[in-house]
Each structure stands twice: as C-alpha cells, then as structure tokens.
Amino acid sequence: MKNILLHICCGVCASYPIVKLREDGFNPVGFFYNPNIDSEEEYKRRLDVAYDVSGRLACDLIAGEYDLQAWREEVIGLENEPEGGARCVACFKMRLQMTYKKAIEMGGNYFTTTLTVSPHKNTVVINEIGSLISPEFFIPYDFKQNNGFKQAMDFAKQHSLYCQHYCGCEYSRKKK
C-alpha cells in the first residue's frame, strides 16, 4: 500500500475519505491542520472528533499547530470576500501547503484532503490548488462522489459525533 497524508478539515468529513483511500490502495495517515477555526474551544472540539473517528477507523492522526493569527495574516484584505471566494482559496492553499510540507517531512508521502467531501466546497478549485503545490505528490479526489458526504453524515449519526454548521472561520460563522 502507498502511504498518503490526508488533510482532515474535521473528523466527520474524514470518515468516508479514509475508507475510500483504503479501497483505492492507500494507507492514509490523518493530518488535522486548521488554523482557520475561529476559537480554541471549537478547534479542540473538532480535533477531539478527528481523534474519535481516527480511532474508530484505526487511522493514525497527526495534529498540526493551531495558529489563528497566522491564518488571519494569510487572509488580510479578503475579509469581505463571499463564502467560496478568494478568502477560501487562500485558506485552502495555506492548509494544503502545510500538508505537503508535512508529507515531505514524513518521507515524500502522497497527500490529499477531505475538503472535497463537502457539498459547500469547490472540488475543482481545491484539486487545482493541490496540483499546483505538487503535481508529483498531490492526489486529486472528489470525495462527494458515491454519496461521500451522505456516508460521512450517516457515520456521524451512527456514532453520535459532533457536526459543526460552518466551515470554521469567523467569517463563515457570522454568515450562519
């Protein structure tokens, strides 16, 4: 099996991608890196769910650094962008660049992201960003296919897992 570092945006969204990656011959290792989450309390809540899901699916999980200030600096000037606009692109890029860096530190693993499981995220944009960062190591996926999001939600319901109702950043929370 080929190793792949799976950027995890939240635990629930990781459930289907972990299973799918294994079906496709990969050995996924989770990487929870989300400096965009608007509070430490919400960050810890989502990280706890990621550990829960990883434990249930016997998948190793690495927690990246939580650095909200670095994320805010990354999106300066993009505060008024609409959801799905340039601010989100900058956020995706920041998280995928760190995932790539971690994959290289781990010996040149492939990498991908759970972000594409969400019906609210643009799969084409996310996969383009990953491919620009590293055409050699990024594996594009559309985890929405085969009812991936529904399967993730069913998994959450079956295991009574916390499901957030916004992407995580302070701007998306204000819109909700």
Coordinates of C-alpha atoms in Angstrom, one line a residue:
M1 CA 0.0 0.0 0.0
K2 CA 1.1 3.5 -0.8
N3 CA 1.2 6.0 2.1
I4 CA -0.9 9.1 1.8
L5 CA -1.2 12.1 4.2
L6 CA -4.9 13.1 4.4
H7 CA -5.5 16.7 5.4
I8 CA -8.5 16.5 7.7
C9 CA -10.8 19.5 7.9
C10 CA -13.0 17.9 10.5
G11 CA -13.4 14.4 11.9
V12 CA -16.8 13.6 10.4
C13 CA -15.6 14.6 7.0
A14 CA -12.6 12.2 7.3
S15 CA -14.7 9.0 7.8
Y16 CA -15.6 8.4 4.1
P17 CA -12.3 9.5 2.7
I18 CA -10.3 7.2 5.0
V19 CA -12.4 4.2 3.8
K20 CA -12.3 5.3 0.1
L21 CA -8.5 5.8 0.2
R22 CA -8.0 2.3 1.6
E23 CA -10.3 0.9 -1.1
D24 CA -8.0 2.6 -3.6
G25 CA -4.9 1.0 -2.2
F26 CA -3.6 3.8 0.0
N27 CA -2.6 3.7 3.7
P28 CA -4.0 7.0 5.0
V29 CA -2.5 9.0 7.9
G30 CA -4.7 11.9 9.0
F31 CA -3.3 15.4 9.4
F32 CA -5.6 17.8 11.3
Y33 CA -4.4 21.2 10.3
N34 CA -6.9 24.0 10.6
P35 CA -5.6 27.4 11.8
N36 CA -8.7 29.0 10.3
I37 CA -11.0 27.8 13.1
D38 CA -12.3 30.8 14.9
S39 CA -11.8 29.8 18.6
E40 CA -9.6 27.4 20.5
E41 CA -12.8 25.8 22.0
E42 CA -14.2 25.0 18.5
Y43 CA -10.7 23.8 17.4
K44 CA -10.4 21.4 20.3
R45 CA -14.0 20.1 19.8
R46 CA -13.2 19.3 16.1
L47 CA -9.9 17.8 16.9
D48 CA -11.5 15.5 19.5
V49 CA -13.9 14.3 16.9
A50 CA -11.0 13.7 14.5
Y51 CA -9.3 11.6 17.1
D52 CA -12.5 9.7 17.7
V53 CA -13.0 9.0 14.0
S54 CA -9.4 8.0 13.6
G55 CA -9.6 5.6 16.5
R56 CA -12.8 4.0 15.2
L57 CA -11.2 3.5 11.8
A58 CA -7.7 2.6 13.0
C59 CA -6.1 5.5 11.2
D60 CA -3.1 7.4 12.7
L61 CA -3.7 11.1 13.2
I62 CA -1.2 13.9 13.5
A63 CA -2.4 17.3 14.9
G64 CA -0.9 20.3 13.3
E65 CA -0.3 23.6 15.0
Y66 CA -3.3 25.8 15.7
D67 CA -2.2 29.3 14.8
L68 CA -5.3 31.6 14.2
Q69 CA -3.1 34.7 13.9
A70 CA -1.1 33.2 11.0
W71 CA -4.4 32.4 9.3
R72 CA -5.7 35.9 9.8
E73 CA -2.5 37.3 8.3
E74 CA -2.9 35.0 5.3
V75 CA -6.4 36.4 4.6
I76 CA -5.7 40.1 5.3
G77 CA -7.7 42.2 2.7
L78 CA -10.0 39.3 2.0
E79 CA -12.3 39.7 5.0
N80 CA -15.3 40.9 2.9
E81 CA -15.0 38.2 0.3
P82 CA -18.1 36.0 -0.2
E83 CA -18.0 32.4 1.1
G84 CA -16.3 30.3 -1.6
G85 CA -14.3 33.3 -2.9
A86 CA -10.7 34.5 -2.7
R87 CA -10.5 34.1 1.1
C88 CA -11.4 30.4 0.9
V89 CA -8.9 29.9 -1.9
A90 CA -6.2 31.5 0.3
C91 CA -7.3 29.3 3.2
F92 CA -7.3 26.1 1.1
K93 CA -3.8 27.0 -0.2
M94 CA -2.4 27.6 3.3
R95 CA -3.7 24.3 4.6
L96 CA -2.6 22.3 1.6
Q97 CA 0.8 23.8 1.6
M98 CA 1.3 22.7 5.2
T99 CA 0.0 19.3 4.4
Y100 CA 2.5 19.0 1.5
K101 CA 5.3 20.2 3.8
K102 CA 4.3 17.5 6.4
A103 CA 4.1 14.8 3.7
I104 CA 7.7 15.7 2.6
E105 CA 8.9 15.6 6.3
M106 CA 7.4 12.1 6.5
G107 CA 9.4 10.8 3.6
G108 CA 7.7 12.0 0.5
N109 CA 4.2 10.7 1.0
Y110 CA 1.4 11.5 -1.3
F111 CA -1.2 13.9 0.0
T112 CA -4.9 14.8 -0.5
T113 CA -7.7 16.5 1.5
T114 CA -11.1 15.8 2.9
L115 CA -12.2 19.3 1.9
T116 CA -13.7 17.9 -1.3
V117 CA -16.3 15.8 0.6
S118 CA -18.3 18.9 1.5
P119 CA -21.1 20.0 -0.9
H120 CA -20.2 23.6 0.1
K121 CA -16.6 23.4 -1.2
N122 CA -15.5 23.7 -4.9
T123 CA -13.7 20.4 -5.7
V124 CA -12.2 21.8 -8.9
V125 CA -10.6 24.7 -7.1
I126 CA -9.3 22.6 -4.2
N127 CA -7.8 20.0 -6.6
E128 CA -6.2 22.7 -8.8
I129 CA -4.5 24.2 -5.7
G130 CA -3.2 20.9 -4.6
S131 CA -1.9 20.1 -8.1
L132 CA -0.2 23.4 -8.3
I133 CA 1.5 22.9 -4.9
S134 CA 2.8 19.5 -6.0
P135 CA 1.8 17.7 -9.2
E136 CA 4.0 14.9 -8.2
F137 CA 2.6 14.2 -4.7
F138 CA -1.0 15.6 -4.7
I139 CA -3.7 13.0 -5.5
P140 CA -6.9 14.8 -6.6
Y141 CA -10.1 13.4 -5.2
D142 CA -13.8 14.3 -5.4
F143 CA -15.0 12.7 -2.2
K144 CA -18.5 13.9 -2.8
Q145 CA -18.8 11.2 -5.4
N146 CA -20.6 8.0 -4.4
N147 CA -22.6 9.9 -1.8
G148 CA -19.4 10.5 0.2
F149 CA -20.9 13.4 2.1
K150 CA -24.1 11.4 3.0
Q151 CA -21.9 8.4 4.0
A152 CA -19.9 10.8 6.3
M153 CA -23.1 12.2 7.8
D154 CA -24.5 8.7 8.3
F155 CA -21.3 7.7 10.1
A156 CA -21.6 10.8 12.4
K157 CA -25.2 9.9 13.2
Q158 CA -24.4 6.3 13.9
H159 CA -21.6 7.3 16.3
S160 CA -23.3 10.4 17.8
L161 CA -20.5 12.7 16.6
Y162 CA -20.5 16.5 16.8
C163 CA -21.2 18.1 13.4
Q164 CA -20.4 21.8 13.0
H165 CA -22.6 24.0 11.0
Y166 CA -20.0 26.4 9.5
C167 CA -16.6 25.9 7.9
G168 CA -14.7 27.1 10.9
C169 CA -13.6 30.6 10.2
E170 CA -15.0 33.7 11.9
Y171 CA -16.5 35.0 8.6
S172 CA -18.4 31.8 7.8
R173 CA -19.7 31.7 11.4
K174 CA -21.0 35.3 11.1
K175 CA -22.9 34.3 8.0
K176 CA -24.7 31.4 9.8

